[in-house]
CSV table of C-alpha atoms in Angstrom, one decimal:
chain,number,residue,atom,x,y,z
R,17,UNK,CA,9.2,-30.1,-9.3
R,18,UNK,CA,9.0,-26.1,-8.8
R,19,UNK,CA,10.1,-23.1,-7.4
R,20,UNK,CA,7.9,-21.2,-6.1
R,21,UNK,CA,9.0,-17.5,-5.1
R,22,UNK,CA,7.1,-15.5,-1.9
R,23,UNK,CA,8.0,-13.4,0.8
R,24,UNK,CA,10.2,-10.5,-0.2
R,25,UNK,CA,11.2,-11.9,-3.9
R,26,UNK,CA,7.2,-12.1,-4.5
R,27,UNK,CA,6.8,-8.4,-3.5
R,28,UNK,CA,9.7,-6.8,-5.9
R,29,UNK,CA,8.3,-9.0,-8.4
R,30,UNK,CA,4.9,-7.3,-8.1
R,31,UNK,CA,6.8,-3.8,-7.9
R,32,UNK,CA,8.3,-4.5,-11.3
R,33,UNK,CA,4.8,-6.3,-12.8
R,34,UNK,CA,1.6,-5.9,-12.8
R,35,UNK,CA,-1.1,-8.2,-12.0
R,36,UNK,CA,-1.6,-10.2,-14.5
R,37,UNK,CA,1.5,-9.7,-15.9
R,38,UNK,CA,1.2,-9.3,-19.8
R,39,UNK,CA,1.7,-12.5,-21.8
R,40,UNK,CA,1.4,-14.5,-18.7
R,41,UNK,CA,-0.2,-17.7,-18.0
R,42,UNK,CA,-3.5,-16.7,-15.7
R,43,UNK,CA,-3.1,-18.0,-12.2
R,44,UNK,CA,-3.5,-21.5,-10.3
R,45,UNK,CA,-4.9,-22.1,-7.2
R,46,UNK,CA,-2.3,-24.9,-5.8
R,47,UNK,CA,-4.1,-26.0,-2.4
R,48,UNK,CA,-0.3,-27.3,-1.2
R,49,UNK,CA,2.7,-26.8,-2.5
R,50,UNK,CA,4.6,-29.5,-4.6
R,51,UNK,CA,8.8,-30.6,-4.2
R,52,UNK,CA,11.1,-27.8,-4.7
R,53,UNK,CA,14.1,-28.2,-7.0
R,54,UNK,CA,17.3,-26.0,-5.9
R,55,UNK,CA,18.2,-23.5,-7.6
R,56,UNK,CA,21.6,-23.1,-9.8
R,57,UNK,CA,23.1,-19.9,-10.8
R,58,UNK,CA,23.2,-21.4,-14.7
R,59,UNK,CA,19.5,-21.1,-14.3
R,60,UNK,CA,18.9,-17.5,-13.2
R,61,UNK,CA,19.3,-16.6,-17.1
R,62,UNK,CA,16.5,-19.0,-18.1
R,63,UNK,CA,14.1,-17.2,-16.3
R,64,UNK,CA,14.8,-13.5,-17.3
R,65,UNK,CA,12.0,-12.2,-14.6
R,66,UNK,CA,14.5,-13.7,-11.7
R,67,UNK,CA,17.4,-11.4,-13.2
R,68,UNK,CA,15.4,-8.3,-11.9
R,69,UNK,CA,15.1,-9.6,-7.9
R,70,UNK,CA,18.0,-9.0,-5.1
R,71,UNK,CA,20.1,-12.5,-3.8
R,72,UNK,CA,19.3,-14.5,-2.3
R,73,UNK,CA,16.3,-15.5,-4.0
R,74,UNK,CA,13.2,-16.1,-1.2
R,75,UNK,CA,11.5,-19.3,-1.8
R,76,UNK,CA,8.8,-21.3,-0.4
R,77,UNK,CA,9.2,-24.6,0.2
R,78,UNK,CA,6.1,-27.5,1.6
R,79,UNK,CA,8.7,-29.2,4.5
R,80,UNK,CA,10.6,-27.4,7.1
R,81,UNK,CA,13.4,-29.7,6.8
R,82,UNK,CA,14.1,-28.1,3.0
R,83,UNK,CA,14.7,-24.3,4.9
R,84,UNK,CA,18.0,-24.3,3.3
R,85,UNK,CA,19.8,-21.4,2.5
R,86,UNK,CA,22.5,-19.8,0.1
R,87,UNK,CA,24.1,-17.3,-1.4
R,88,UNK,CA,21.3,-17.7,-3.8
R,89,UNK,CA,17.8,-19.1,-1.9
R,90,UNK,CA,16.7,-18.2,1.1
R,91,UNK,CA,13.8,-20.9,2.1
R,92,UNK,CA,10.7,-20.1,4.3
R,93,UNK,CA,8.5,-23.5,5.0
R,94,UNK,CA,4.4,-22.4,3.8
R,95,UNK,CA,1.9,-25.0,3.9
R,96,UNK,CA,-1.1,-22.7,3.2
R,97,UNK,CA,-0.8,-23.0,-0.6
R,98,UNK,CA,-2.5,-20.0,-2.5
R,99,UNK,CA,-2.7,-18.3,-5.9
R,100,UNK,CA,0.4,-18.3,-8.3
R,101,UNK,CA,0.9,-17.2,-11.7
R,102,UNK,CA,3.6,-19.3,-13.8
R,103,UNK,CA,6.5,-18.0,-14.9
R,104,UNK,CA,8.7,-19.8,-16.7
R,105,UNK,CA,10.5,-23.4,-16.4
R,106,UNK,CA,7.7,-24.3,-13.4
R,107,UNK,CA,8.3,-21.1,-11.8
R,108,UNK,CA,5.8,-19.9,-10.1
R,109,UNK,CA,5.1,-16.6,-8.2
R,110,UNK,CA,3.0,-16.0,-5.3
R,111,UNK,CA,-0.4,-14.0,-5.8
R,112,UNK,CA,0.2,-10.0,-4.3
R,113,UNK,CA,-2.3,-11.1,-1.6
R,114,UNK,CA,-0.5,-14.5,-0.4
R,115,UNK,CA,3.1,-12.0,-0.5
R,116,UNK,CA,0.7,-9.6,1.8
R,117,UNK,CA,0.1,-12.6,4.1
R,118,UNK,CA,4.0,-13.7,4.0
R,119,UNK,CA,5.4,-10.6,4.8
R,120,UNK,CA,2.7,-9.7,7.6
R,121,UNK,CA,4.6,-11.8,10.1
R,122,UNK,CA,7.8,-9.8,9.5
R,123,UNK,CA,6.4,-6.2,9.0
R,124,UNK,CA,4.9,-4.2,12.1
R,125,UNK,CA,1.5,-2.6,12.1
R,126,UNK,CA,2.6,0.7,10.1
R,127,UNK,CA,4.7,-0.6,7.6
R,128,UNK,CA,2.2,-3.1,7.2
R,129,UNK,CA,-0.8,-0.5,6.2
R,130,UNK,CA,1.7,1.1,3.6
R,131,UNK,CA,2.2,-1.9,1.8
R,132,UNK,CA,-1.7,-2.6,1.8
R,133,UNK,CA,-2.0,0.7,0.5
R,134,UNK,CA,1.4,0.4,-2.2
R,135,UNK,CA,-0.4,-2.9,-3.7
R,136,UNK,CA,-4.0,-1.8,-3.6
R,137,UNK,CA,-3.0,1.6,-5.6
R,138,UNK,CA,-1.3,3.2,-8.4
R,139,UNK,CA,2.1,3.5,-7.1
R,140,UNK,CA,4.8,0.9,-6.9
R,141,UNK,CA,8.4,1.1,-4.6
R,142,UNK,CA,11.6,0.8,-7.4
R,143,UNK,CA,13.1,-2.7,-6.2
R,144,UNK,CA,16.7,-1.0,-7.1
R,145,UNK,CA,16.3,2.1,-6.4
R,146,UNK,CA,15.7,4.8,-8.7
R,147,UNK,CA,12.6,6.6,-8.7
R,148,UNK,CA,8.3,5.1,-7.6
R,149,UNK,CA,6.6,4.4,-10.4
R,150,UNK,CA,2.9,5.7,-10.7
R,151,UNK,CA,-0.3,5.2,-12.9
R,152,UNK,CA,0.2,1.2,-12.3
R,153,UNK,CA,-2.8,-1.0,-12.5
R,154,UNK,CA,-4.3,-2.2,-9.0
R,155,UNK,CA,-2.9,-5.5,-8.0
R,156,UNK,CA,-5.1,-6.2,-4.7
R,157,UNK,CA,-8.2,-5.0,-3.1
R,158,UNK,CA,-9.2,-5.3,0.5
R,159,UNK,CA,-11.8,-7.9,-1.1
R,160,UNK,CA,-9.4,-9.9,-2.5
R,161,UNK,CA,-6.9,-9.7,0.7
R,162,UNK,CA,-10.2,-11.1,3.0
R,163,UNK,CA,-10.9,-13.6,0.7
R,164,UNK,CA,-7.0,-14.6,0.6
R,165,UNK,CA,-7.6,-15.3,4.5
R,166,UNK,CA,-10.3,-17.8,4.4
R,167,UNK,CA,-8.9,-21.2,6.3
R,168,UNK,CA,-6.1,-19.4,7.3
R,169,UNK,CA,-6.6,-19.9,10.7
R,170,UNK,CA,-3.2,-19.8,13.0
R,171,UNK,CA,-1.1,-18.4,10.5
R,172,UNK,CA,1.5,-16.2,12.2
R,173,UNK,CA,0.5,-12.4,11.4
R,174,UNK,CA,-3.2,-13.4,10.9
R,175,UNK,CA,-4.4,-10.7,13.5
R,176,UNK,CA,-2.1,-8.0,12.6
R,177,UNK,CA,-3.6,-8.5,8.7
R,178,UNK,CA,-7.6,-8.2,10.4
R,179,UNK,CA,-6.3,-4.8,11.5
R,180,UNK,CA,-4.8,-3.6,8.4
R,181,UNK,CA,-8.3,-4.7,6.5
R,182,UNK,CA,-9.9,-2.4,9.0
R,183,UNK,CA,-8.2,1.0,7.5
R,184,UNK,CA,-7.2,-0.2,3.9
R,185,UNK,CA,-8.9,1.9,1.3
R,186,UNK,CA,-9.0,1.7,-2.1
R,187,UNK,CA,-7.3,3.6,-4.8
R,188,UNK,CA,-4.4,5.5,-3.0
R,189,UNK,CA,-2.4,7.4,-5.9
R,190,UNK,CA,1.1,8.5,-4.1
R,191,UNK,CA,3.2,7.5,-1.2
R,192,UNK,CA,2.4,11.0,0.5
R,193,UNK,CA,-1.6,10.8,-0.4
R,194,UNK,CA,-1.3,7.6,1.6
R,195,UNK,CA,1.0,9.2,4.9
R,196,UNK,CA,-1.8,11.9,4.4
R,197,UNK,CA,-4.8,9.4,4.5
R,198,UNK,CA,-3.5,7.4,7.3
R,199,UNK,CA,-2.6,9.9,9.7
R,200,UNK,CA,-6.2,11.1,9.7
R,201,UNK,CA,-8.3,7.9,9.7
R,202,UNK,CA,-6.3,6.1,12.2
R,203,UNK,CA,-7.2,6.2,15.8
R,204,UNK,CA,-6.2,8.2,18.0
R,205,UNK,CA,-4.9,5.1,20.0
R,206,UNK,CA,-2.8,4.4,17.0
R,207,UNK,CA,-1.3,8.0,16.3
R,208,UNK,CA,-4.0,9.6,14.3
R,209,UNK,CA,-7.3,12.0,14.0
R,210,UNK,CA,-9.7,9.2,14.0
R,211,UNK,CA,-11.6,11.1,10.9
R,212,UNK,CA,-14.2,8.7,9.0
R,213,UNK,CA,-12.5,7.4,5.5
R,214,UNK,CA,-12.4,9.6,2.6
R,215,UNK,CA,-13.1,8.4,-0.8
R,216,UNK,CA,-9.8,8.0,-2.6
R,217,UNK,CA,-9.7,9.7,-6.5
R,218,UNK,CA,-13.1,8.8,-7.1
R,219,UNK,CA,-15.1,10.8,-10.0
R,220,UNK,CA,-16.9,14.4,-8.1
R,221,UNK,CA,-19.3,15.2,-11.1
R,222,UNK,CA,-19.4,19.0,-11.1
R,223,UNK,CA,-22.3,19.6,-13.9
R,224,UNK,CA,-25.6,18.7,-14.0
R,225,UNK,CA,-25.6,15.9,-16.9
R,226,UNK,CA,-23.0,14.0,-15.7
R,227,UNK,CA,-20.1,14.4,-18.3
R,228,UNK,CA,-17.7,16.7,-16.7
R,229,UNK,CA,-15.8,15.4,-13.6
R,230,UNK,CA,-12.6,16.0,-11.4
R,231,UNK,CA,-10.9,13.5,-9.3
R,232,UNK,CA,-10.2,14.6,-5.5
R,233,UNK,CA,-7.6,13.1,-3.6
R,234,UNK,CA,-9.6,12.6,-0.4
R,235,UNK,CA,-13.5,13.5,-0.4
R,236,UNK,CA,-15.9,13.1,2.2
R,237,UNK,CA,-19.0,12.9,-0.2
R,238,UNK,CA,-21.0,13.1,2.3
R,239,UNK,CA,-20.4,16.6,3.9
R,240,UNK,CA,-19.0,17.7,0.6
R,241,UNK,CA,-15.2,18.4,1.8
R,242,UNK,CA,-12.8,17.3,-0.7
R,243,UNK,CA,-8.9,17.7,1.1
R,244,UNK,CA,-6.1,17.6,-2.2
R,245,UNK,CA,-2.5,16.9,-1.2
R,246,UNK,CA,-0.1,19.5,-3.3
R,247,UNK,CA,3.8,18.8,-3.0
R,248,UNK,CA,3.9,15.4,-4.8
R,249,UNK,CA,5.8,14.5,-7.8
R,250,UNK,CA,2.7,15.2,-9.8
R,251,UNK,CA,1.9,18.9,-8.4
R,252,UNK,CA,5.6,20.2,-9.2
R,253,UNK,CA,5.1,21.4,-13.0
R,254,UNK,CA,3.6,24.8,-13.8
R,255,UNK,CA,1.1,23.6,-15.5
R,256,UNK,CA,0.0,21.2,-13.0
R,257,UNK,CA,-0.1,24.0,-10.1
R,258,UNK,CA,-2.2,25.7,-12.4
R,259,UNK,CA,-4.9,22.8,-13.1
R,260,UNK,CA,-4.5,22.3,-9.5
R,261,UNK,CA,-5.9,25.6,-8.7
R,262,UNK,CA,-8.2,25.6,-11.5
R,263,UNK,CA,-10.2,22.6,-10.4
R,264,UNK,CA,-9.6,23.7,-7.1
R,265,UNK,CA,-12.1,26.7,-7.7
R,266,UNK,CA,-14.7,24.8,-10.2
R,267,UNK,CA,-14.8,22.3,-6.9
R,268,UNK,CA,-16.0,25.1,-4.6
R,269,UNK,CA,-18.0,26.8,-7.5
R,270,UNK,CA,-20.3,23.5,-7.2
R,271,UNK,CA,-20.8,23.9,-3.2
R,272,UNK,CA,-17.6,21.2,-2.3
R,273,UNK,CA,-15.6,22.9,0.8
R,274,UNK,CA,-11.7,22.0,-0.3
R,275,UNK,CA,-9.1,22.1,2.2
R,276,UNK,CA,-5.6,21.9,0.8
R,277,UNK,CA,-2.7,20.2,2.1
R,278,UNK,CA,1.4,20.3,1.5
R,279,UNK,CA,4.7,18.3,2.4
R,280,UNK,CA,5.2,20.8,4.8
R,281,UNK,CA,2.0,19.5,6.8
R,282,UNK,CA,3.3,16.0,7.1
R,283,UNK,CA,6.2,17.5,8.4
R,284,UNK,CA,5.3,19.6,10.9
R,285,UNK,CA,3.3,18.7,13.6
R,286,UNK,CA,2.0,22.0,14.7
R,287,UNK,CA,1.3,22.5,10.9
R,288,UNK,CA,-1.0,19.1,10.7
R,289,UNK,CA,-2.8,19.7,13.7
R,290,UNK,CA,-4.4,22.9,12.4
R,291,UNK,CA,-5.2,21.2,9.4
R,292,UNK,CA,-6.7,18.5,10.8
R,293,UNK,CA,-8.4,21.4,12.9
R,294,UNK,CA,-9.6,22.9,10.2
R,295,UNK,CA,-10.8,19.6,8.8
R,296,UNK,CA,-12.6,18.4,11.8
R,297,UNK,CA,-14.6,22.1,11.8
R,298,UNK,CA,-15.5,21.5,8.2
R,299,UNK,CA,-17.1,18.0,8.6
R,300,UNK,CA,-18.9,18.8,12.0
R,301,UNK,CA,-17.0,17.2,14.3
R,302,UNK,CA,-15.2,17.8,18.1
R,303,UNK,CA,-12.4,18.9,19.4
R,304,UNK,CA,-8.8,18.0,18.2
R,305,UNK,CA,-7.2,15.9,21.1
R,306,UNK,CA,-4.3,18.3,22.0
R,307,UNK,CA,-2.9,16.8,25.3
R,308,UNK,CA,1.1,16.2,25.6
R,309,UNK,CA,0.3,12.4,25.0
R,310,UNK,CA,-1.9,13.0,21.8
R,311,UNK,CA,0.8,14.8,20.3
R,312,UNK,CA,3.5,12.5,21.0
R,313,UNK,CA,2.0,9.6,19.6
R,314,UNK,CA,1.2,11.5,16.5
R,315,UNK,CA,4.6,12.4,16.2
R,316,UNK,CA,6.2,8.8,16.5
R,317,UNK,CA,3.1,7.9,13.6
R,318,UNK,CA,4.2,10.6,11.5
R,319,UNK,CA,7.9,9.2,12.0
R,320,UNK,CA,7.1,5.9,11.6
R,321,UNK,CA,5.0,6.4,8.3
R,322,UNK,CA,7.7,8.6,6.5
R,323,UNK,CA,10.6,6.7,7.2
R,324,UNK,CA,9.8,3.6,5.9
R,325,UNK,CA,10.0,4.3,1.9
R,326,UNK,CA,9.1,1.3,0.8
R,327,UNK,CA,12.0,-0.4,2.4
R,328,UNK,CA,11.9,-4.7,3.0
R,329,UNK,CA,13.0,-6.9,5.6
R,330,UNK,CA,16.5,-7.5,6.0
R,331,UNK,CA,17.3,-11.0,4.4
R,332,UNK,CA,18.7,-13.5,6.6
């Protein structure tokens, strides 16, 4: 008998570990899931990883009939199976791309992108507050999160997870750089520019043998336009303003156009539609849509994709 731990428990366990976690057992493909033992609060202590997760623990159990629930356990029925990566005492923990397909059914299109985005960067949401972490290992890739959906055929949220794989990029390094990324690429349908995907942080090799390098936040490699965000918490120091700035000029010295953009743009719609203006002009493309109804739905984008903070589901 085990316990295995998904939905919402799954996810602040990835916020606090990374994938693997060090000193950890590698994971196990378990094609269905075995009987469940209940949880006891004696037992909590045993497994120190279980300390660090809000009550009531969310659990996956293999029979509908065993959706119990407690102070303690909340229990969702899952007869997919998956990946899982022991714990301890036959504790197991649900692979970041089988939480991804959990949650999908309880997350709505938006929120669902940023937490693509959260788990396939270098930032992580504190599960108690306190400040995002950054610099964190990837835990998921848009690979990984297709692969996670073979035979997964009728699983409530399967269709809203297609979507997300259509916009998820790789390497997203801040909360804003992602707000940023999303509210250009999406369509305008959706709320955004429709602008082809950038390349996220990737090396821009700015001398001729290959050895010297900056990383852009966005870069359209193509049309040489690199966009950098400035107003995050890693652009706040002096010295960082000034490396900013500094790479910001060797950049245009080797023929990339750099457009810059600032909280303030995420902010303000008038402000991001003239960046997104000024973007459009630099990689040859049309007209910004600037009718009543392309703004507004811009604007309840913008509101939906700051608000959300990392911020889970309410538990039942």
């Amino acid at each position: 008998m085990a316990i295995y731990l998904g939905h919402t428990s799954a996810l602040e366990f990835w916020r606090n570990h990374d994938w693997p976690s060090a000193g950890a057992s590698g994971p196990v493909r378990i094609d269905r899931l075995g009987p469940s033992f209940s949880i006891e609060r004696e037992m909590l202590s045993s497994v120190p990883p279980l300390l660090e997760l809000n009550s009531p623990l969310e659990v996956l159990v293999n029979n509908s009939a065993r959706r119990a629930c407690s102070s303690l356990v909340r229990a969702h029925y899952w007869k997919w199976g998956g990946i899982y990566l022991p714990l301890e005492n036959n504790v197991f923990v649900a692979s970041p791309e089988d939480t991804f397909l959990q949650l999908a059914h309880d997350f709505d299109f938006p929120e669902l992108l940023l937490l693509g985005y959260e788990l396939c960067g270098s930032y992580r949401f504190p599960v108690f507050g306190g400040e995002t972490s950054y610099g964190r290992p990837v835990c998921m890739t848009a690979e990984s999160l297709q692969r996670a959906l073979d035979g997964r055929e009728g699983m409530h949220g399967i269709k809203r997870v297609r979507l997300t794989l259509r916009y998820l990029l790789p390497n997203p390094a801040s909360p804003m750089e992602t707000v940023l990324v999303l509210m250009l690429i999406l369509p305008p349908r959706l709320g955004g520019y429709g602008f082809p995907a950038p390349e996220l942080n990737m090396r821009c090799y700015v001398d001729e043998c290959g050895i010297t390098y900056y990383i852009p936040d966005l870069w359209w490699r193509y049309r040489n336009v690199v966009l950098e965000y400035f107003g995050g918490r890693d652009h706040t120091e002096l010295h960082d303003m000034v490396s900013d700035n500094l790479r910001r000029n060797d950049l245009l010295d080797k023929g990339q156009q750099v457009l810059v953009a600032v909280h303030e743009h995420l902010i303000s719609g008038a402000s991001m539609d003239h960046l997104a203006t000024q973007l459009s002009h630099q990689l040859g493309l049309g007209e910004i849509d600037m009718t009543r109804e392309a703004r507004e739905r811009r604007r309840e984008l913008r509101t939906r994709l700051l608000r959300w903070e990392g911020r889970l589901p309410r538990r039942g």
